[in-house]
Short mmCIF file of C-alpha atoms in Angstrom, two decimals:
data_model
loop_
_atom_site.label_atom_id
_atom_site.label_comp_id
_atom_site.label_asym_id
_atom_site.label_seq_id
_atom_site.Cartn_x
_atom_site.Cartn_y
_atom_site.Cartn_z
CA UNK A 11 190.15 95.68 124.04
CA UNK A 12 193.47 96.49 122.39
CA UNK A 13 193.34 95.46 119.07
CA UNK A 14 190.00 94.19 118.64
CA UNK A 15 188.23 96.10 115.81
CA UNK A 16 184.59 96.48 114.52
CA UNK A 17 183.19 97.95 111.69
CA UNK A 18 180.26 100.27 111.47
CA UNK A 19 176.57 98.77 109.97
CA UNK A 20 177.16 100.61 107.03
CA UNK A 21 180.76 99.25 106.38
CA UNK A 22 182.91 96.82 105.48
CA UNK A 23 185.99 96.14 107.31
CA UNK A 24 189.19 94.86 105.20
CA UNK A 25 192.19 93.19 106.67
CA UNK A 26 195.23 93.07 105.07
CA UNK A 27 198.35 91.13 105.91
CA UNK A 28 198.53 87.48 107.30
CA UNK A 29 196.29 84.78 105.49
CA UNK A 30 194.62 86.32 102.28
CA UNK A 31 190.66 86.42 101.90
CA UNK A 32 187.95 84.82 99.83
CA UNK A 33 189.02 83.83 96.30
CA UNK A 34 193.11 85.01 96.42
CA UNK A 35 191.94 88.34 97.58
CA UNK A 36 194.93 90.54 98.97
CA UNK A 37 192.73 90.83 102.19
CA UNK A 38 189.81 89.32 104.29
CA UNK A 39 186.19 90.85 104.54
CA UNK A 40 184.56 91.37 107.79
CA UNK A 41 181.08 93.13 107.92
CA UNK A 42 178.64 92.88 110.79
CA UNK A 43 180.60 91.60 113.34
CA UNK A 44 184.01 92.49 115.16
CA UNK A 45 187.36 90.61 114.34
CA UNK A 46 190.66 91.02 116.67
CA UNK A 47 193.71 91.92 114.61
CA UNK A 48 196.88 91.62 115.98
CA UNK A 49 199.04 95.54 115.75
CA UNK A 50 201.89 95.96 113.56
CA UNK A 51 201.33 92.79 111.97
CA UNK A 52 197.48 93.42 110.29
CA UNK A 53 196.73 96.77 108.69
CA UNK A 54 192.46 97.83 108.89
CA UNK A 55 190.74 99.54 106.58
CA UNK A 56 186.93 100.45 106.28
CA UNK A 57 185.03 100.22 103.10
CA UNK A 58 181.75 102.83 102.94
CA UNK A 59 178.67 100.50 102.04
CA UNK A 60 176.05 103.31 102.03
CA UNK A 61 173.85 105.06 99.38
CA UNK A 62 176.09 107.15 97.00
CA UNK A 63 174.66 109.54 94.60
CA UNK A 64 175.93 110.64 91.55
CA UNK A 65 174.70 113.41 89.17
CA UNK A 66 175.49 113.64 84.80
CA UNK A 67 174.79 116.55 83.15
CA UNK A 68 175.01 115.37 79.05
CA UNK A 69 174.66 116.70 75.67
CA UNK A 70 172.70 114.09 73.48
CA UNK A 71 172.22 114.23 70.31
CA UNK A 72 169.37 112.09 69.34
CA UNK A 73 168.20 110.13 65.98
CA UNK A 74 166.64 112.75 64.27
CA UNK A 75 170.20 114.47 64.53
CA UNK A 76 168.49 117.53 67.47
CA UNK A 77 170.83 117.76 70.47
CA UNK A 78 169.60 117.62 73.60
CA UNK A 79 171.01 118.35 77.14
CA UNK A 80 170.12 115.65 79.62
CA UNK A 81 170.31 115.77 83.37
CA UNK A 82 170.32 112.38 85.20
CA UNK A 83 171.20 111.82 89.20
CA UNK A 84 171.87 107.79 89.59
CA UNK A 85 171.74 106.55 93.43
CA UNK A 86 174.21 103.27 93.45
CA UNK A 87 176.33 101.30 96.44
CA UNK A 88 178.84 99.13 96.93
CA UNK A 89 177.18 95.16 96.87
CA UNK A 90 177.06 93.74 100.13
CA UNK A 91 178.29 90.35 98.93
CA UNK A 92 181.82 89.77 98.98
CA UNK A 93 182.80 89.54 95.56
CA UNK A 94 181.43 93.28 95.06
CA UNK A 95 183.42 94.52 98.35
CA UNK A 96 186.55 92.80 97.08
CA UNK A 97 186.02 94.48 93.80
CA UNK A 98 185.32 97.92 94.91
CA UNK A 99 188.10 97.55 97.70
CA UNK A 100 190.66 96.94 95.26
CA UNK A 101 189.10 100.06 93.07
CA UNK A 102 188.13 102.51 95.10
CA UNK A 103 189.50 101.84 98.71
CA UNK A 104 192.01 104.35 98.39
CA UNK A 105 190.11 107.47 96.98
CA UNK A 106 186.42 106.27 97.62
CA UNK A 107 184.94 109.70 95.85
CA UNK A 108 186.18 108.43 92.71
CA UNK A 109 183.05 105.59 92.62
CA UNK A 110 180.68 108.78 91.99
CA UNK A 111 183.12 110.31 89.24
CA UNK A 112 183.37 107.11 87.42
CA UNK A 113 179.48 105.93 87.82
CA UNK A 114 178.75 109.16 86.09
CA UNK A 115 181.12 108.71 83.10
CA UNK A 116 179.62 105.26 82.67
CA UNK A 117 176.34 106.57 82.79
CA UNK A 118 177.53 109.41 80.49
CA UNK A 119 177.83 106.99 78.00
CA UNK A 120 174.94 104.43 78.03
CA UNK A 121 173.12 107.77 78.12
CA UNK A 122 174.26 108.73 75.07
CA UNK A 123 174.27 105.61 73.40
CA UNK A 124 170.42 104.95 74.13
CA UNK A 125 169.39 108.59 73.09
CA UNK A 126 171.26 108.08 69.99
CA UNK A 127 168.99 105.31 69.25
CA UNK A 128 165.90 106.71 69.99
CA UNK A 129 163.39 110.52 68.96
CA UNK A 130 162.38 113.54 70.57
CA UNK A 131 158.82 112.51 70.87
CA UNK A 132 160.20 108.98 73.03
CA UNK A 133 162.42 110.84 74.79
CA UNK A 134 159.97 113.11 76.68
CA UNK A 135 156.97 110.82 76.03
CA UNK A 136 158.97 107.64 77.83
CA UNK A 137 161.70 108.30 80.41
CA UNK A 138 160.93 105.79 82.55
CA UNK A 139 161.25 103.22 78.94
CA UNK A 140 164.70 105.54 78.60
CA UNK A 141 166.24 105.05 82.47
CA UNK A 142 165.30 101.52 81.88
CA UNK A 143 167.34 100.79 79.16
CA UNK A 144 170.56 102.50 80.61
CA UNK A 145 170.38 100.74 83.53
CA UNK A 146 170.17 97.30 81.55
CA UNK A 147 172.89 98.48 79.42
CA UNK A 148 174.97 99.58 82.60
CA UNK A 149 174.79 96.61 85.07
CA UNK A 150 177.44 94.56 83.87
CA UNK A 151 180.07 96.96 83.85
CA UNK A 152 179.16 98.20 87.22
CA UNK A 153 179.02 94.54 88.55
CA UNK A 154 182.67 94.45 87.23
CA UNK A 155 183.37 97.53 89.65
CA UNK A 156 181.68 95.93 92.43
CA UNK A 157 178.59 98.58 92.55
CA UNK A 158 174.81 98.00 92.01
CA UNK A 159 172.85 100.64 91.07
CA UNK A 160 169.62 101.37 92.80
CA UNK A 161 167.57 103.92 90.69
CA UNK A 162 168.44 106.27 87.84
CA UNK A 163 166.04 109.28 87.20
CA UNK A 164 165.98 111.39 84.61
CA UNK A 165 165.91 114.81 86.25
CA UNK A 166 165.38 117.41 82.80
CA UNK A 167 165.49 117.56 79.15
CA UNK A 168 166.50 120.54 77.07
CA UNK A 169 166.65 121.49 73.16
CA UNK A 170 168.37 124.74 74.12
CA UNK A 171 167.12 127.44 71.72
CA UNK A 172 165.98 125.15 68.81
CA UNK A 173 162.09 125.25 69.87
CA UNK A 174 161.47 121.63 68.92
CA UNK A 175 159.86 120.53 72.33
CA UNK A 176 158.27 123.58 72.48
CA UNK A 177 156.96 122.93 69.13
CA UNK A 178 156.08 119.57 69.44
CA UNK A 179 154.13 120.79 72.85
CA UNK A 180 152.42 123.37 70.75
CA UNK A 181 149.50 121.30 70.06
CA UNK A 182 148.77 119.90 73.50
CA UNK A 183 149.56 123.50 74.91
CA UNK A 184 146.74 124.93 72.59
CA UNK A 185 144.44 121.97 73.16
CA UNK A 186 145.41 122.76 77.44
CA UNK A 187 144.91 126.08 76.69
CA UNK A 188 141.53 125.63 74.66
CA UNK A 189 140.15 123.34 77.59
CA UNK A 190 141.40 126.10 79.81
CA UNK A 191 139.04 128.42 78.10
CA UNK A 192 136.34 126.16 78.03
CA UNK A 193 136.91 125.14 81.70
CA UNK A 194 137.22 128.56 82.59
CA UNK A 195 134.12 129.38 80.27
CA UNK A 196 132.04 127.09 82.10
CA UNK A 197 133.06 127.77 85.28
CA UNK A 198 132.05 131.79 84.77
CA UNK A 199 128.84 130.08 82.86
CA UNK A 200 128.08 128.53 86.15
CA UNK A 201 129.02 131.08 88.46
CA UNK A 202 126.61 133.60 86.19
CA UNK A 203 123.79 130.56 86.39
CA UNK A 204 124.58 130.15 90.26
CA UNK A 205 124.35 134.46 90.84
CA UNK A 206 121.34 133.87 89.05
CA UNK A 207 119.58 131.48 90.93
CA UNK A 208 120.95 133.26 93.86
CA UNK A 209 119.19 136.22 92.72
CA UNK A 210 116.45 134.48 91.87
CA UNK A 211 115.76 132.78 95.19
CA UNK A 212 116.54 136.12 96.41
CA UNK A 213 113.31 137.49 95.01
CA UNK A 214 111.14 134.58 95.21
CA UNK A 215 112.08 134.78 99.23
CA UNK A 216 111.27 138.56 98.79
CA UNK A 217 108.25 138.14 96.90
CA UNK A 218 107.26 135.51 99.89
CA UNK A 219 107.83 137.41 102.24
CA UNK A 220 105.87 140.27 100.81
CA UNK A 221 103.09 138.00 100.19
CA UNK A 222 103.37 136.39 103.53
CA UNK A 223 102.97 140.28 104.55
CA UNK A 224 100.38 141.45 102.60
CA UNK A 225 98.25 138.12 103.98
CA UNK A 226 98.88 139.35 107.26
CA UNK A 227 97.83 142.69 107.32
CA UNK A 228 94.70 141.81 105.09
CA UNK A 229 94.12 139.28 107.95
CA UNK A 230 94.35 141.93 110.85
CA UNK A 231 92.28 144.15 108.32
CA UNK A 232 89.75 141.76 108.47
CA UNK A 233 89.84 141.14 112.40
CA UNK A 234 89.35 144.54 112.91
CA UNK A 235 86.27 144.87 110.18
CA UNK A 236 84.99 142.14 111.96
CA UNK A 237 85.58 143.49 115.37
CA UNK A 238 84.63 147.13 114.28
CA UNK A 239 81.51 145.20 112.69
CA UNK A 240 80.21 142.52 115.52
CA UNK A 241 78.50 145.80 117.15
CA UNK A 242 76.37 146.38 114.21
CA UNK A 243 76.03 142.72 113.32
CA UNK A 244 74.82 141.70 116.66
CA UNK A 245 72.43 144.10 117.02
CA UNK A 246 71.08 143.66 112.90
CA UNK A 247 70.92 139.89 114.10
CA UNK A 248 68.81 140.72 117.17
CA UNK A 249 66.19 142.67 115.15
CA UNK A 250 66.33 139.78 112.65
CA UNK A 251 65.04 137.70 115.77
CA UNK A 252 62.72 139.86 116.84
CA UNK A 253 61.38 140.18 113.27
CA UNK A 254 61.44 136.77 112.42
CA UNK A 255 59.44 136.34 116.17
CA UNK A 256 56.78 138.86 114.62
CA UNK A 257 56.34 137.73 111.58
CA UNK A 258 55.98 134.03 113.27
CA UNK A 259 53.33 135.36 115.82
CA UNK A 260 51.59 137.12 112.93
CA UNK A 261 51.53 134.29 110.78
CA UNK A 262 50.26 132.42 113.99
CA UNK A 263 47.56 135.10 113.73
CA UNK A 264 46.60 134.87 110.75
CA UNK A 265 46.17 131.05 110.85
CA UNK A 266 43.67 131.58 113.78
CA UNK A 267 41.51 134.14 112.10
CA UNK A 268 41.50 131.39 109.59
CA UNK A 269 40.13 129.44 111.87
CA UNK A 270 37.83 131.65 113.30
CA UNK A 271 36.41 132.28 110.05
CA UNK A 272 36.44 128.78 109.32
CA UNK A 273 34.50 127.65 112.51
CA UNK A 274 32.12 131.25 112.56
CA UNK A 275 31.23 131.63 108.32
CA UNK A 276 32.26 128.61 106.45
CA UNK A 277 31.22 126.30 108.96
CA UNK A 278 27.93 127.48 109.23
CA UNK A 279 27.54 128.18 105.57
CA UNK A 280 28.45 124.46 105.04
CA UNK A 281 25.77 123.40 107.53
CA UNK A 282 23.09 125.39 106.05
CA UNK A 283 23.64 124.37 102.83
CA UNK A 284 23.63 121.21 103.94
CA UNK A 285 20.41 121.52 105.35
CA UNK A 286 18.92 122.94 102.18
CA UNK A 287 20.11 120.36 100.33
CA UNK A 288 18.64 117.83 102.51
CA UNK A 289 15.25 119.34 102.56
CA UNK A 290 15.43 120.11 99.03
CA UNK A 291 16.19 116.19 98.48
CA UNK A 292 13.51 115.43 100.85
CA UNK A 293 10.73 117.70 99.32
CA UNK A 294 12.18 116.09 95.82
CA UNK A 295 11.88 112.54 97.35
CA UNK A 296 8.50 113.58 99.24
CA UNK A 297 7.00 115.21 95.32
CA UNK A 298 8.17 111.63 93.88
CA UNK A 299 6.30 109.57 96.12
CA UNK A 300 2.92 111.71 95.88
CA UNK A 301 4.10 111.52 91.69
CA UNK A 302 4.08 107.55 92.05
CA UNK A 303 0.90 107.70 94.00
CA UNK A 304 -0.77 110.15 92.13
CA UNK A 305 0.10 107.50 89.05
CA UNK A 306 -0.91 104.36 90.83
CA UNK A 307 -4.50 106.20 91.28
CA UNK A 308 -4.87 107.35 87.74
CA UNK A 309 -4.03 103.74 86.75
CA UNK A 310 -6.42 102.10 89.40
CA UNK A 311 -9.36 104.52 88.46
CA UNK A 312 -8.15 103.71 84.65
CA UNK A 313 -8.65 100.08 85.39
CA UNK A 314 -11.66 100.92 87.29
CA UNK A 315 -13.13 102.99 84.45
CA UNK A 316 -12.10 100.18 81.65
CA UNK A 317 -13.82 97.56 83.97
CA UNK A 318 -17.03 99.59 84.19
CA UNK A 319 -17.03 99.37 79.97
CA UNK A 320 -15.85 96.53 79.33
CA UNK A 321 -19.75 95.28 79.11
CA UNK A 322 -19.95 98.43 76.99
CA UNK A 323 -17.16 97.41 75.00
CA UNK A 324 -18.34 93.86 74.13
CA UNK A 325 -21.91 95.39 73.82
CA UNK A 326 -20.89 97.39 71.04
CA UNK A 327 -17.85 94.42 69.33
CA UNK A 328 -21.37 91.94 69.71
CA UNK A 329 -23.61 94.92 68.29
CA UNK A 330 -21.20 94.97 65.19
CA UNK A 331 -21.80 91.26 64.66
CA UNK A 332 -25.35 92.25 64.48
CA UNK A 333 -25.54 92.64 60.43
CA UNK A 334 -23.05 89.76 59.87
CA UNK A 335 -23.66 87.01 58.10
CA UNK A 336 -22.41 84.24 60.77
CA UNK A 337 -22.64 80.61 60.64
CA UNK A 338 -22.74 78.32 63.62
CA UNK A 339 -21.94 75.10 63.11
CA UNK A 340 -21.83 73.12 66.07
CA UNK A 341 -25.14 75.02 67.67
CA UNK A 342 -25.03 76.11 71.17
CA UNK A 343 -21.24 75.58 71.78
CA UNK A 344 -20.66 77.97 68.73
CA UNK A 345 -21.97 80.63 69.89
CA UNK A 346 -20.32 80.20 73.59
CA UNK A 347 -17.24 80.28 71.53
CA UNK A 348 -17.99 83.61 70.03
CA UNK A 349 -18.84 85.49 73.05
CA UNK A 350 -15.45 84.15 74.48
CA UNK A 351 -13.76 85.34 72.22
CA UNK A 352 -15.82 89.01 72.06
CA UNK A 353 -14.82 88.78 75.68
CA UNK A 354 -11.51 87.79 75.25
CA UNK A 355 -10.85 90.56 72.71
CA UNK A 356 -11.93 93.27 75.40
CA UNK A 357 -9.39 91.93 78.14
CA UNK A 358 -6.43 92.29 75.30
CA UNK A 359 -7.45 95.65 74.62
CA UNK A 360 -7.89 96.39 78.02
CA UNK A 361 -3.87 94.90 78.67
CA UNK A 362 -3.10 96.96 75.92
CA UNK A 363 -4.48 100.23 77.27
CA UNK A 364 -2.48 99.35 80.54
CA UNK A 365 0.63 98.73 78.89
CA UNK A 366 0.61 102.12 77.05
CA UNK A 367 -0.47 103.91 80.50
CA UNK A 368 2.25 101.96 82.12
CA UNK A 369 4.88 103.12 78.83
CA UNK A 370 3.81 106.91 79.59
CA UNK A 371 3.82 106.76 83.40
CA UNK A 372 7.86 105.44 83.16
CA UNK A 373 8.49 108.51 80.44
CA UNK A 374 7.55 110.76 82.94
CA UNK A 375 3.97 111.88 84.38
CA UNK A 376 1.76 113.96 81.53
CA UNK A 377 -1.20 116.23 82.77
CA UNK A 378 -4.65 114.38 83.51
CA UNK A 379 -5.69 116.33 80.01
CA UNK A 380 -3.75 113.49 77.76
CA UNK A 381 -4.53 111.26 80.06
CA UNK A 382 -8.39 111.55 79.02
CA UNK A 383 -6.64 111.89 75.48
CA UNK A 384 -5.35 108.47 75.66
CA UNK A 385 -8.87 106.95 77.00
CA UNK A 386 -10.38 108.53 74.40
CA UNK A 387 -7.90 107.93 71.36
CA UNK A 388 -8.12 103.90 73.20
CA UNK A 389 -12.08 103.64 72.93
CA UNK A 390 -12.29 105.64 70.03
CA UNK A 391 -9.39 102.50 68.37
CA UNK A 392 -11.38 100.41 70.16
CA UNK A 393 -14.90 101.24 68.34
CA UNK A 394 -12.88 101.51 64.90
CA UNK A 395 -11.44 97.72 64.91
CA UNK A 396 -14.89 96.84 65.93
CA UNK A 397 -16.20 98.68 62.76
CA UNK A 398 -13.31 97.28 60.52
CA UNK A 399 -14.05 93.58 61.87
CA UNK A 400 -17.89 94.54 61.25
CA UNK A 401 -17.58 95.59 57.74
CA UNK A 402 -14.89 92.43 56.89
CA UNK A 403 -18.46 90.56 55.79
CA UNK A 404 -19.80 86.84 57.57
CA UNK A 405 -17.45 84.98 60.09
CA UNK A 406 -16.92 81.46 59.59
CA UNK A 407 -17.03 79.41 63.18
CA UNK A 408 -16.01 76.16 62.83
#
């Protein structure tokens, strides 16, 4: 529509003539929207609200009196309130290029100002601390100007051909430069300790290998022994069967001519012997019995032959009483008494003479020559006690 005028997003549009803007302002501000202005009457004009950029290149010298060349690029706008278009209209409207010339120069100085104040070592150790501080310093006057800044970076900083950064580097360069080494140092260490262990596995998969090898051909080595052996094996185990069967079926043998032998000699042998010593135990048992009876008949015909004298015997202990001197005192009965006792004496020695026959006969049987000894030595000690009692002198019976 004729006459009817909008500015672009990144603009402001300014009106001048007719009613004047915000604040006595020599013109009105229109951003964002689209305003009709009459021709001839209202004069437009368009006010750049976008990102400048604006570049110093300075020579500081700093507190410790070492100069320094400084490059800085600052990024700044116009405000988008109205009291910062109004002010940067009324600067800048008519030669808009000049906002970058004169944000440099203002920059320019701060810059210098705030190096002034400061060393070497804060200067390169704290540029961000450094930007800082300019841009404090700096925002009033550009608020007067109607610009905000939005970032100021430090781009380089130079001693020229004095050497003091370089100097001041030294240190840290050698200390880089040692851990360098050492990095470097340790990184050849470990490539030497991994071609190493490379080697190394190298061989001990070699030396497997080999092994792995060796075990197999000693393992078809052995097959084929084996096989080259089962021939000879086989056959060496048959004739270990058939001599094991021999020696089984001789040992068989053997153990029935044992037998044999057994049954045929020792059997026999045992038998007769046997037999022997039966009959010699029965001819022993057979001379004991005719022993005992031959004994029992030399005792009975001892008996018999001491019963035939016992009158004999008291005949002769009476006939020694003959030339005694005896008294009887109660008559008749007296001399029953003595002749009792004559008689009485003969049966003791006749017990006697048993019991000594009896004594010999268990010692074992003597010839019939000491037998006749013994009735002998018995009479003969028979006669004597007669004598002794004889020759004692006169027997007193009461």
């Amino acid at each position: 529509m004729f006459g009817y005028r909008v500015p672009a997003p990144d603009e402001a549009m300014l009106i001048s003539g007719g009613r004047r803007g915000l604040g006595g302002a020599p013109f009105r501000v229109v951003t964002g929207h689209g305003k009709f202005v009459l021709p001839v009457f209202r004069k437009v004009r368009f006010l750049t609200l976008s990102m400048c950029e604006s570049e110093v290149t300075e020579t500081c010298v700093t507190r410790q009196g070492i100069a320094l060349h400084v490059r800085a690029v600052i990024a700044f706008k116009v405000g988008n309130d109205h009291e910062s278009i109004i002010n940067a209209g009324q600067r800048f409207l008519s030669d808009q290029e000049q906002m970058s010339v004169l944000t440099g120069r203002i920059f320019a100085g701060h810059l210098r100002a705030i190096i002034g104040s400061m060393t070497v070592e804060e200067i390169v150790t704290e540029r961000q601390k450094l930007a800082a501080e300019v841009l404090d310093t700096s925002k009033t006057e550009m608020a007067k100007i109607g610009l905000i800044v939005d970032s100021l970076q430090i781009q380089s900083i130079d001693d020229g051909e004095t050497g003091y950064i370089d100097a001041m580097s030294a240190p840290h360069k050698a200390a880089i430069q040692r851990q360098a080494q050492i990095a470097q140092a340790q990184a050849t260490q470990t490539a030497a300790e991994a071609q190493q262990e490379a080697a190394r596995k190298q061989a001990e998969y070699a030396r497997q290998t080999a092994v792995v090898k060796a075990e197999y051909s000693a393992e078809v080595d052995r097959a084929q022994a084996q096989a080259a052996q089962a021939g000879p094996l086989a056959q060496a185990h048959a004739q270990q069967e058939v001599l094991a069967a021999q020696t089984e079926l001789a040992l068989r043998q053997a153990k029935l001519r044992q037998q044999q032998l057994v049954a045929e000699v020792v059997k026999p042998a045992e038998a007769e012997a046997e037999r022997v010593r039966i009959l010699a135990a029965a001819e022993a048992q057979r001379m004991k019995i005719q022993a005992e009876a031959a004994a029992s008949y030399d005792r009975v015909a001892l008996d018999r032959m001491l019963i035939d004298q016992l009158p004999q015997i008291v005949k002769e202990a009476a006939g020694g009483l003959a030339g005694a001197n005896v008294n009887v005192l109660n008559g008749a009965d007296g001399l029953g008494e003595i002749a009792a006792g004559l008689v009485s004496q003969g049966l003791t020695i006749l017990d006697s003479v048993r019991q000594n026959l009896s004594g010999q006969d268990a010692d074992g049987a003597r010839p019939s020559g000491d037998r006749s000894e013994s009735k002998g030595n018995g009479l003969l000690q028979l006669r004597t006690g007669q004598e002794k009692k004889s020759n004692d002198g006169p027997v007193d019976v009461d």
